[in-house]
mmCIF file of C-alpha atoms in Angstrom:
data_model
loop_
_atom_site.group_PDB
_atom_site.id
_atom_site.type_symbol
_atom_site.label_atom_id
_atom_site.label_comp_id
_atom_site.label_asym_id
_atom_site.label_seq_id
_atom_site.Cartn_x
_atom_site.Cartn_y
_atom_site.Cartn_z
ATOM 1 C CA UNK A 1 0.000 0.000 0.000
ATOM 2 C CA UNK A 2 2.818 2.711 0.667
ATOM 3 C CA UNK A 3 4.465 1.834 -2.203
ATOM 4 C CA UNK A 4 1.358 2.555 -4.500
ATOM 5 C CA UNK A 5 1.272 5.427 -2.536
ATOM 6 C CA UNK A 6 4.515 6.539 -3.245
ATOM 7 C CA UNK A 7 4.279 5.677 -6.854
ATOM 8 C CA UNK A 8 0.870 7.824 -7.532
ATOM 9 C CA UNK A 9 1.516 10.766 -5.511
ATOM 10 C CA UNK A 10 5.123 10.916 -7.904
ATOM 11 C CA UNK A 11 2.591 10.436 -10.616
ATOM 12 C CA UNK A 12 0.233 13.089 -9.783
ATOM 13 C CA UNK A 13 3.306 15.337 -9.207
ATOM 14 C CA UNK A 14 4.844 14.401 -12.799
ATOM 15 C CA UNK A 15 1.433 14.720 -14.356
ATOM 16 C CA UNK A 16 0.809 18.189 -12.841
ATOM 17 C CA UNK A 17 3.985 19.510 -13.554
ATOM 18 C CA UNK A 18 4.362 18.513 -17.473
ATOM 19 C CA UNK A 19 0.516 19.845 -18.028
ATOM 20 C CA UNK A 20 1.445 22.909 -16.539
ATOM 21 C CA UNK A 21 4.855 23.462 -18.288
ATOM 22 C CA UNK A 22 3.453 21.792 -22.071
ATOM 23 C CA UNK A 23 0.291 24.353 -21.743
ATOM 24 C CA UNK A 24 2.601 27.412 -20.630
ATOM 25 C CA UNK A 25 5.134 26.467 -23.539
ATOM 26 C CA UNK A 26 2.424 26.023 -26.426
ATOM 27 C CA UNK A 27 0.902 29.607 -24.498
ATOM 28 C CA UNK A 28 4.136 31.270 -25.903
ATOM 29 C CA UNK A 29 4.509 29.821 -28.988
ATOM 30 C CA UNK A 30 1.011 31.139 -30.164
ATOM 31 C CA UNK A 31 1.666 34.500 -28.693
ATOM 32 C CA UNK A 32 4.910 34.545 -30.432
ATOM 33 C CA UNK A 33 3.433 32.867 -33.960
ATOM 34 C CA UNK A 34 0.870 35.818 -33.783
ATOM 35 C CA UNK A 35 3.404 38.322 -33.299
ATOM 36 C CA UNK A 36 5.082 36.235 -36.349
ATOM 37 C CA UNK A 37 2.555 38.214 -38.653
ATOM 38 C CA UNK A 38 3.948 41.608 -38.068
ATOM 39 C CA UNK A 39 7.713 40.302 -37.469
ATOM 40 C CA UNK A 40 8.228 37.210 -39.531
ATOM 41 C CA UNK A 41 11.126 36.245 -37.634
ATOM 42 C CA UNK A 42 8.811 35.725 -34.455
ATOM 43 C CA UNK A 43 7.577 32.279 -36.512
ATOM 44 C CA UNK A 44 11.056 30.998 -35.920
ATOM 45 C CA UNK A 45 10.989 31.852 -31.718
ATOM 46 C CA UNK A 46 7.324 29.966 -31.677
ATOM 47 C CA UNK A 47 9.184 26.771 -33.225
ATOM 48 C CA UNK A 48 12.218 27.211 -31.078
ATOM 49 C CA UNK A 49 9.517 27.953 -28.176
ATOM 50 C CA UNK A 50 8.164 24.589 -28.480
ATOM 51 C CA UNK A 51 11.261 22.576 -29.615
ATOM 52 C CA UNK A 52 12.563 23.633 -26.489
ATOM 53 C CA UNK A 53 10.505 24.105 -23.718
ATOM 54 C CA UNK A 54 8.499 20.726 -24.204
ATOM 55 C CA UNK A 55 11.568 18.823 -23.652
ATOM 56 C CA UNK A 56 12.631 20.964 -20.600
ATOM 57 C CA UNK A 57 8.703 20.693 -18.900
ATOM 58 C CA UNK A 58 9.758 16.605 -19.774
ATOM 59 C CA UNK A 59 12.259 16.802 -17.974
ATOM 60 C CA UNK A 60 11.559 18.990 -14.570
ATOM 61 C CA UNK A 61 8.321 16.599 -14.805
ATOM 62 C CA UNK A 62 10.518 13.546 -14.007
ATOM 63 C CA UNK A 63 12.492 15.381 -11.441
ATOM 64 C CA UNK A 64 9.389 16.362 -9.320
ATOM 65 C CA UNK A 65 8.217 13.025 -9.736
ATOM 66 C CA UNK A 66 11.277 11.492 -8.401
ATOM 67 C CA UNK A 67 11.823 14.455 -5.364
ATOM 68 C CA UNK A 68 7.734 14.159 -4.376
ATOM 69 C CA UNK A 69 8.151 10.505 -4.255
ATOM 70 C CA UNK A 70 11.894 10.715 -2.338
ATOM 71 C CA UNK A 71 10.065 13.102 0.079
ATOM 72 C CA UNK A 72 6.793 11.088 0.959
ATOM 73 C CA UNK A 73 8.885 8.328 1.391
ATOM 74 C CA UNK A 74 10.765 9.905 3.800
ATOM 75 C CA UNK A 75 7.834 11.392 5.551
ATOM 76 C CA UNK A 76 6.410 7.511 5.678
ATOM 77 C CA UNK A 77 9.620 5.337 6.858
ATOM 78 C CA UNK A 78 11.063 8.258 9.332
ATOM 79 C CA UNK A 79 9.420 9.838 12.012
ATOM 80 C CA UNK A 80 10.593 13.970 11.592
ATOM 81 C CA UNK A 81 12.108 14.936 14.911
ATOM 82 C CA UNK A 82 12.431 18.558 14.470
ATOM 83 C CA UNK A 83 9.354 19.928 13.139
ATOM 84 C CA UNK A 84 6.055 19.156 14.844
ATOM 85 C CA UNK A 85 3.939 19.871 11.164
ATOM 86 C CA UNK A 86 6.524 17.260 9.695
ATOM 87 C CA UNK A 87 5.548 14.903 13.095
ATOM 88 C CA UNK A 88 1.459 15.977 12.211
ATOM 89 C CA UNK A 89 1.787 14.909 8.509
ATOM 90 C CA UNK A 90 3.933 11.512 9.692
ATOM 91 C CA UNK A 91 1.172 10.777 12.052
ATOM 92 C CA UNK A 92 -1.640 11.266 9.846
ATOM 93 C CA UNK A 93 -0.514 9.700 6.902
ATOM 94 C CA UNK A 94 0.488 6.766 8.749
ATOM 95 C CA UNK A 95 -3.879 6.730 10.199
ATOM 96 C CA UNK A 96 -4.497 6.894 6.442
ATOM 97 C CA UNK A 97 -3.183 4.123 5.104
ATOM 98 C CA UNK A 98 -3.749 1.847 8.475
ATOM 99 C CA UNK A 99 -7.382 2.747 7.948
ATOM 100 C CA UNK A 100 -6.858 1.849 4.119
ATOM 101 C CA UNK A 101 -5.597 -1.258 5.245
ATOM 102 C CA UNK A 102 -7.945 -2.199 7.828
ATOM 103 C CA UNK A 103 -10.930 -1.634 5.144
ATOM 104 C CA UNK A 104 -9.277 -3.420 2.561
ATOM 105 C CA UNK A 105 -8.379 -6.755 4.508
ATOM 106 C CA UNK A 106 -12.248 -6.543 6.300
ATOM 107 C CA UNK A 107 -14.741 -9.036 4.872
ATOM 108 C CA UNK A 108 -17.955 -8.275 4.838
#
């Protein structure tokens, strides 16, 4: 259970982060292809736009995934010490998936 845990928070956070970045980078390239009308050049900057933000918002995508994941993992196998919201969130996600637990292995 904490693993798929783990492994869908990191995808939520890899999900959320490359529709942010690919909607942001295809924002600019319009703005800059309209602009392209009036200063031809501009065309060029909405293709370079695209060419290379797409592969950046790729690639920050798989490093929140991997840092979200490395955190909540953290957060699951090690009680914080020094922060008492770090010691809240340890304490409550550890409830959540006992409860998950409990309802999954019930019969009824």
């Amino acid at each position: 259970m904490q693993k798929y845990a783990v492994h869908q928070v990191g995808k939520f956070a890899h999900n959320d982060t490359w529709k942010e970045g690919r909607d942001d980078s295809i924002k600019l390239a319009v703005v800059f292809a309209f602009s392209g009308i009036i200063f031809l050049p501009m065309l060029g900057v909405a293709g370079l736009t695209l060419g290379a933000g797409l592969p950046v918002t790729k690639g920050v995508a798989k490093h929140e995934q991997k840092l979200f994941e490395r955190k909540l993992t953290e957060l699951i196998e090690s009680p914080p010490k020094d922060a008492p919201e770090k010691v809240a969130a340890h304490n409550s996600l550890h409830k959540m998936i006992n409860s998950w637990t409990d309802m999954l292995l019930k019969d009824d």
